[in-house]
Coordinates of C-alpha atoms in Angstrom, one line a residue:
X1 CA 82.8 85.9 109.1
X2 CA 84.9 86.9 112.2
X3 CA 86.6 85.0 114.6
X4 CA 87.0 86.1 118.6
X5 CA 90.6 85.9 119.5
X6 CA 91.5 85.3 123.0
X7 CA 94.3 87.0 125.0
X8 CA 95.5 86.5 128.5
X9 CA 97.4 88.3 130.7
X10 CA 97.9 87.7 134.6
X11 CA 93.6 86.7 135.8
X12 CA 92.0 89.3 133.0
X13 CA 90.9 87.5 129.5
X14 CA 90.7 90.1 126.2
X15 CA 89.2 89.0 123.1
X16 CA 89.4 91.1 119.8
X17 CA 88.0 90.7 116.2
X18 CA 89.7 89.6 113.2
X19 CA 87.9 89.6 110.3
X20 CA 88.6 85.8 108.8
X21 CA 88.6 87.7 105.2
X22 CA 92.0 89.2 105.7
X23 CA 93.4 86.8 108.9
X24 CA 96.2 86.1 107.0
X25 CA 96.9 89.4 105.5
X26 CA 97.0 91.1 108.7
X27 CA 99.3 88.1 110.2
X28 CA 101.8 88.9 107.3
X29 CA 101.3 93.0 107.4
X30 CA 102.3 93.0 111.1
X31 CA 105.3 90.7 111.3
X32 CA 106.6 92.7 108.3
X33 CA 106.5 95.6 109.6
X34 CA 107.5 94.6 113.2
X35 CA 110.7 93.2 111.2
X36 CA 111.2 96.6 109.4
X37 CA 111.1 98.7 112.5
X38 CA 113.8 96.2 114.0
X39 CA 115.5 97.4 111.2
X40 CA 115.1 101.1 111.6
X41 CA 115.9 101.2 115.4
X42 CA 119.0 99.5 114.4
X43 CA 119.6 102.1 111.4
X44 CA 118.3 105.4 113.8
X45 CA 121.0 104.5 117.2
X46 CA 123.6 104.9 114.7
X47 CA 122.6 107.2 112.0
X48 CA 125.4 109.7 110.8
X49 CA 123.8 113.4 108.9
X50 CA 126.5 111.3 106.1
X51 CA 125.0 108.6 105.9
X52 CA 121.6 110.6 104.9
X53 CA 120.9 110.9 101.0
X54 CA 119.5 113.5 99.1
X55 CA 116.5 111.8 96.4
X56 CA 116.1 113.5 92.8
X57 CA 113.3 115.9 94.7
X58 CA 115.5 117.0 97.4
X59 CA 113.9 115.3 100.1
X60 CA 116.4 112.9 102.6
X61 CA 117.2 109.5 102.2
X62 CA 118.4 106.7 104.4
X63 CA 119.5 103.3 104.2
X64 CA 116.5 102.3 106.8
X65 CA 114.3 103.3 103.9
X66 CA 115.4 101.2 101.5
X67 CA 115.9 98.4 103.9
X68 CA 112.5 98.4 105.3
X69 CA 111.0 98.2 101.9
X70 CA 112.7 95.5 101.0
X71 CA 112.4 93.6 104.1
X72 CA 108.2 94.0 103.4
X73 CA 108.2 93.7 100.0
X74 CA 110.0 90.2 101.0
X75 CA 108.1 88.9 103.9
X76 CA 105.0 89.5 102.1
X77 CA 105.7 87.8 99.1
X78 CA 106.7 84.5 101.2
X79 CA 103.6 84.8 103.8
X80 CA 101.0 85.4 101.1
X81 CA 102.6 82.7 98.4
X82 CA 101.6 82.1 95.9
X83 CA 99.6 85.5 95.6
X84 CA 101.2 87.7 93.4
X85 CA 102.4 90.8 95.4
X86 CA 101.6 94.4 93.7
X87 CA 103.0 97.1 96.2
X88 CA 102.4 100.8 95.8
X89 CA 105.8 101.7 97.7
X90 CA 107.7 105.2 98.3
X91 CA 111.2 103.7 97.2
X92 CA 112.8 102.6 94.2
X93 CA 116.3 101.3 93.3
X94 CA 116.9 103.7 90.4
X95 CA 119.3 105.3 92.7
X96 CA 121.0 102.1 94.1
X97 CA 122.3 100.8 90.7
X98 CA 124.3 104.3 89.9
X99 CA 128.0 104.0 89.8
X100 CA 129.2 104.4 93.7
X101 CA 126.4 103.1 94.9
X102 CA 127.5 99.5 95.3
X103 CA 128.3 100.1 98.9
X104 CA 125.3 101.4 100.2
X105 CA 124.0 98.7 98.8
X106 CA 125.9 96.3 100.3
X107 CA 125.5 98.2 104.0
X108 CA 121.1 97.8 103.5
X109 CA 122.0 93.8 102.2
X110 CA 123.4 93.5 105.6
X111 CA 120.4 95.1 107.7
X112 CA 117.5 93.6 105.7
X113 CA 119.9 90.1 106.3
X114 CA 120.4 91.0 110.1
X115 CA 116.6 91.9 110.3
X116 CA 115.5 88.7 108.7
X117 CA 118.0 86.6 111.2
X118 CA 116.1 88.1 114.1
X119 CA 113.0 86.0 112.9
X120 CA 113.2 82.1 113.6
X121 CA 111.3 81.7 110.8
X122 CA 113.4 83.5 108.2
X123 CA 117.0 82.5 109.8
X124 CA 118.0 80.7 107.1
X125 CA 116.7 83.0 103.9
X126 CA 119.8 85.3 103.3
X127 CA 119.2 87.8 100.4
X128 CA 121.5 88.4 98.0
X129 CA 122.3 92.3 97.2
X130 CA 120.3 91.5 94.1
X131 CA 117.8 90.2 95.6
X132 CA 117.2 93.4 98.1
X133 CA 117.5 95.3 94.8
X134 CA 114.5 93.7 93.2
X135 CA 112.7 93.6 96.7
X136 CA 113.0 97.2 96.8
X137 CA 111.6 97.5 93.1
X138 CA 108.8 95.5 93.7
X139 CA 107.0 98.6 95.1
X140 CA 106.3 100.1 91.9
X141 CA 102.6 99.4 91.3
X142 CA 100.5 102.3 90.3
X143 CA 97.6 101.0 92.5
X144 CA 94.0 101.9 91.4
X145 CA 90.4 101.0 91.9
X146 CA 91.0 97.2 90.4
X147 CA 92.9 94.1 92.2
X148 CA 94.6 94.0 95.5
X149 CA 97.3 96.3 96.2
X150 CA 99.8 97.4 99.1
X151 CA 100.6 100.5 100.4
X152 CA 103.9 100.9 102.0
X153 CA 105.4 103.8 103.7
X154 CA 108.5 102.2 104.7
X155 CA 110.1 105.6 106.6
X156 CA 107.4 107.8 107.0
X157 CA 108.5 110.8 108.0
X158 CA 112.2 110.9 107.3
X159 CA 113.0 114.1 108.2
X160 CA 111.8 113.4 111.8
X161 CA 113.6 110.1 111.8
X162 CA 117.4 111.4 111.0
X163 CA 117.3 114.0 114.1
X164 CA 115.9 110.8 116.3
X165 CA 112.4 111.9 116.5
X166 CA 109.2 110.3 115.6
X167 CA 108.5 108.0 112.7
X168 CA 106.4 105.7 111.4
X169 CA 106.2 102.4 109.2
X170 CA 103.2 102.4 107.8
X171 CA 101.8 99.5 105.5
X172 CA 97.9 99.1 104.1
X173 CA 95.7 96.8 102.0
X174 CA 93.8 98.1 99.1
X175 CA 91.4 96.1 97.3
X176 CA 89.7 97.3 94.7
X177 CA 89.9 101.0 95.5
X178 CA 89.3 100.7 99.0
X179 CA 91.8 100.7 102.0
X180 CA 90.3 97.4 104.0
X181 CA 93.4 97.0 106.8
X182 CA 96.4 98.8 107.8
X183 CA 99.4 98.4 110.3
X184 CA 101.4 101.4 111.5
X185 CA 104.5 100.9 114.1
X186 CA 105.5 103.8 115.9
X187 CA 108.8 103.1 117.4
X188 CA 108.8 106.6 119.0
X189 CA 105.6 106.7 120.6
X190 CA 104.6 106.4 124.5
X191 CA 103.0 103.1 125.2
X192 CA 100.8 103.8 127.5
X193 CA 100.2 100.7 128.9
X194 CA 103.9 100.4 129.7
X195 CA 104.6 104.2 130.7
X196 CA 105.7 103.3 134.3
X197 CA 108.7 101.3 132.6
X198 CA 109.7 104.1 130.6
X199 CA 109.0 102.0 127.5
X200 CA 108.2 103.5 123.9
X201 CA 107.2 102.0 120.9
X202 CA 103.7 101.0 119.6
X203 CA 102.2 98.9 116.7
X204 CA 98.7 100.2 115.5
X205 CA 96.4 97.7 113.8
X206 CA 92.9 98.1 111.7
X207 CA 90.7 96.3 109.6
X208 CA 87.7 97.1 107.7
X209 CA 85.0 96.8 110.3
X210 CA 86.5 95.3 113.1
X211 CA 87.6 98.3 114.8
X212 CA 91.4 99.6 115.3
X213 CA 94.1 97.9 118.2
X214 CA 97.2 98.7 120.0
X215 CA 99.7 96.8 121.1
X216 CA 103.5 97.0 121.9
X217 CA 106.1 96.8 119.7
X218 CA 108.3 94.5 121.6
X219 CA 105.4 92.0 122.5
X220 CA 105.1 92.1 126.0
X221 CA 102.5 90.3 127.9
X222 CA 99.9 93.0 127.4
X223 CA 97.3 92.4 124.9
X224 CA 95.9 93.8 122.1
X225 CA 94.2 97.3 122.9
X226 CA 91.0 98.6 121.3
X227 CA 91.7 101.8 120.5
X228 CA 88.6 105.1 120.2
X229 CA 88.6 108.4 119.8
X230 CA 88.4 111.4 122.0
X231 CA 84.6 112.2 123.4
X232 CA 85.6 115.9 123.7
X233 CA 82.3 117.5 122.6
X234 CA 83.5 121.3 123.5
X235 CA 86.0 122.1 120.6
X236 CA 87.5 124.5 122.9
X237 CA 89.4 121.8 124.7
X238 CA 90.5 120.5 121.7
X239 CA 94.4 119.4 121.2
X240 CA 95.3 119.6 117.3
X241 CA 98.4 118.3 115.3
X242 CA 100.0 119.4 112.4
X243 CA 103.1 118.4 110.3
X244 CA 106.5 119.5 111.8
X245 CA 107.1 122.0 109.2
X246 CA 106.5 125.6 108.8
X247 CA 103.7 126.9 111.0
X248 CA 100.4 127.4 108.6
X249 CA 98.4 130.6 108.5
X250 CA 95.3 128.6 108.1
X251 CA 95.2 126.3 111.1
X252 CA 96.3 128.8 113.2
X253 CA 93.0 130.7 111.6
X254 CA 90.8 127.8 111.9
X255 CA 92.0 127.5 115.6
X256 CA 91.4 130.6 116.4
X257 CA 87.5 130.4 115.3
X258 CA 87.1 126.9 117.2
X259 CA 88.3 128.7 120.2
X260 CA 91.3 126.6 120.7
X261 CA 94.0 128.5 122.8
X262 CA 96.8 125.3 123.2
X263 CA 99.0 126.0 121.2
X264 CA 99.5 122.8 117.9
X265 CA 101.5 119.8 118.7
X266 CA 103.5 119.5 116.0
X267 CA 104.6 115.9 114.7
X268 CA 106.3 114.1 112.5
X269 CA 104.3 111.0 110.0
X270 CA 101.5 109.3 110.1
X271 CA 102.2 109.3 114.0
X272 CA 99.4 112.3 114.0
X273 CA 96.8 109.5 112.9
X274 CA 97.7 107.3 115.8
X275 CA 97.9 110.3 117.9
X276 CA 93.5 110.8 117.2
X277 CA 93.0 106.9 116.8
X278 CA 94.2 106.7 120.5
X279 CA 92.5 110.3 121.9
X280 CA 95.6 111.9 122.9
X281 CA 94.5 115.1 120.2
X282 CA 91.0 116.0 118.3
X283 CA 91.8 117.0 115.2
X284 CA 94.6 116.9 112.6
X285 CA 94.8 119.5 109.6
X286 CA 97.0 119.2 107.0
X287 CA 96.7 121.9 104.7
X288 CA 99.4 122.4 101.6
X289 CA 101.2 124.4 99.3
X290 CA 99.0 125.3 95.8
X291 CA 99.7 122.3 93.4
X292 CA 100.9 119.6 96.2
X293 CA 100.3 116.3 95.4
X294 CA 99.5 113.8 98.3
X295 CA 101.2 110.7 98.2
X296 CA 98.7 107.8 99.2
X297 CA 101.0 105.7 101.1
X298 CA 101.5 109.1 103.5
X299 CA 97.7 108.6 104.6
X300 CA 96.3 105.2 103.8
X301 CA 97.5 103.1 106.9
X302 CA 96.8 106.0 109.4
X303 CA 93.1 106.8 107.8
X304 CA 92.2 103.4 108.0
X305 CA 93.4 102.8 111.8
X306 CA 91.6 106.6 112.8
X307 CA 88.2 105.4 110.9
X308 CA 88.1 102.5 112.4
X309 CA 88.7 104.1 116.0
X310 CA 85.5 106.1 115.3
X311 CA 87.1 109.5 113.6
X312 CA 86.2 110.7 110.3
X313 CA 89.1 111.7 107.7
X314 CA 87.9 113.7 104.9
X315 CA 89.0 116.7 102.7
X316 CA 88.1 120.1 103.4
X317 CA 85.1 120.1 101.5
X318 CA 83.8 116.7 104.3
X319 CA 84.3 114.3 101.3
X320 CA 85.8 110.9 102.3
X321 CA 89.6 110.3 100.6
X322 CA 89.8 108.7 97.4
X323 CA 92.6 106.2 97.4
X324 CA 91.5 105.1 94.3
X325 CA 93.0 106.9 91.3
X326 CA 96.2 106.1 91.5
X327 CA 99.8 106.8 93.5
X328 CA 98.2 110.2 94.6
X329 CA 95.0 111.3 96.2
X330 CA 92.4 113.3 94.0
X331 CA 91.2 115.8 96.6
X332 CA 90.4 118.8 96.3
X333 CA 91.6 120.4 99.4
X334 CA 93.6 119.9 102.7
X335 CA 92.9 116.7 104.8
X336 CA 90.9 116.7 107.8
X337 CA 90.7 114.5 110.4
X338 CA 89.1 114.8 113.8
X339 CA 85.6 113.1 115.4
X340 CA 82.6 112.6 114.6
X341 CA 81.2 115.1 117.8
X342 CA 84.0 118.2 116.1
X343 CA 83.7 117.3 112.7
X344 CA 80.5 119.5 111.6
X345 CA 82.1 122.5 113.8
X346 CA 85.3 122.0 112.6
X347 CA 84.4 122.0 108.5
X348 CA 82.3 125.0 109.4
X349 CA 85.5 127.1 110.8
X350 CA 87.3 125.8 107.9
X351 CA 84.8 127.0 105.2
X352 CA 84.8 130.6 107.1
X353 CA 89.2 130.7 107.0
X354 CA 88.9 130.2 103.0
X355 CA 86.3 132.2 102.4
X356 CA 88.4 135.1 104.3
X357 CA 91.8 133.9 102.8
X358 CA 90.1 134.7 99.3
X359 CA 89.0 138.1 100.3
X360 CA 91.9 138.5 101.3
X361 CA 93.8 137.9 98.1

């Protein structure tokens, strides 16, 4: 069952879908994550290279991570009471009860706290530092094809965030092996809608069947969006992302065959999903190092709001994602994402790059 939802704004009425199966899980997903990007901003306009932390596999840390776990983790435990939450997160607190750590902890008490306050609804629900320690902790389900569980990126894309770039917080719904809703805010990216004003910041929405939204993060009086795909048909004129890492011989291979002269846009998170899900770029690869596991919580929110939009996300083989198995995606490999129209093109040039990077060997 689905129920039309009307908006208004100045003498133009919107109406969009939301599936009454998950009304209230979408409700809850989006204020939690509006609450943990509140949090972030606050974190990122102030963020000192000390303040960022080194996790046991190298990779950086900051207190915004931590905080906007637990300020999810918390939010949707109350809104979906008495559900039992089971969240498949990034973050633990392994590292927050070591000697010396007490401080830190104390500093993300106070942001998940301040966050919290900025909500009428949760003005009077201070956490304890305990309480954010077990908030953070409740993100460690091992997900799988049985129950309900949620995927949380709480930071995604770290690296990005410390130097002020783009981020994302990216939160989905999986229930019983299949991803059936996602939110993603990106605080960095271009509204559109609100370009003239110079303002930034969008929150991505998606549920199973009922297509994917936009709308701004700081809920002015535009409307949900519906949100498709690029109709580029000429894969010429297509725009492709990639991560902001190290350049990879392959794309620039499998660009090279589809005819694509522009040179990649390369950016940080799960912003690249938004990025196709909204037709600013035609295809995303994402091809790894031998042995590289992906996390799910890197892809699920973003592959749910691209699908929806009308793109395809698959592995390199055109085989849908399997968010099934557990904390990591059983591929086989690289993901691809693009459109429907580029897709069958665009597997072709990538079947042609390995074939020749095996030769090669």
């Amino acid at each position: 069952m689905t129920r039309l939802i009307k908006s208004s704004s100045s003498s133009f009425v919107y109406f969009f879908h939301v599936s009454m199966t998950y009304e209230k899980e979408l409700a809850a997903a989006k204020k939690a994550v509006s609450l943990a990007v509140r949090l972030s901003q606050e974190v990122q306009k102030s963020l000192l290279q000390s303040n960022v932390r080194s996790k046991s596999d190298k990779s950086p840390v900051t207190a915004a991570d931590y905080g906007s776990q637990a300020v999810i983790s918390h939010v949707l435990e109350r809104e979906l009471h008495p559900e039992p939450l089971y969240l498949v997160a990034e973050e633990n607190a392994e590292d927050l009860k070591k000697d010396g750590a007490e401080e830190f902890l104390e500093s993300i008490t106070k942001l998940v706290n301040n966050a919290l306050a900025s909500d009428d609804s949760y003005a009077n629900s201070s956490l304890s530092v305990e309480n954010v320690r077990k908030a953070i902790d409740h993100g460690r389900s091992q997900g799988g094809s049985s129950g309900r569980h949620w995927i949380l990126d709480p930071v995604d894309g770290t690296r990005g965030f410390v130097k002020g770039e783009e981020y994302a917080v990216a939160l989905a719904l999986l229930v019983e092996g299949k991803v059936v809703l996602g939110v993603m805010a990106c605080p960095k990216l271009e509204n559109h809608k609100s370009a003239s004003s110079g303002k930034v910041g969008c929150l991505f929405f998606a549920t199973e069947g009922e297509g994917a939204y936009v709308q701004s993060l700081e809920g002015d009086s535009h409307p949900p969006e519906k949100v498709h795909v690029s109709n580029i048909e000429n894969p010429e004129e297509a725009t492709f992302v990639e991560s902001s890492h190290k350049p990879i011989p392959i794309h620039s291979s499998i660009a090279k065959k589809l005819g694509i002269k522009a040179p990649p846009l390369r950016i940080h998170s799960q912003v690249k999903y938004a990025a196709l899900a909204r037709g600013d770029a035609e295809i995303y690869l994402r091809f790894t190092l031998k042995g590289y596991r992906e996390n799910i919580w890197n892809h699920a929110a973003g592959a749910i709001i691209t699908t929806e939009a009308g793109g395809v996300v698959c592995d390199a083989d055109g085989n849908p994602l399997d968010f099934s198995k557990g904390k990591h995606l059983e591929h086989k490999t690289g993901i691809v994402v693009s459109t429907e129209k580029l897709m069958p093109r665009l597997l072709q040039a990538i079947r042609e790059s390995i074939e020749e990077e095996i030769f090669s060997l």
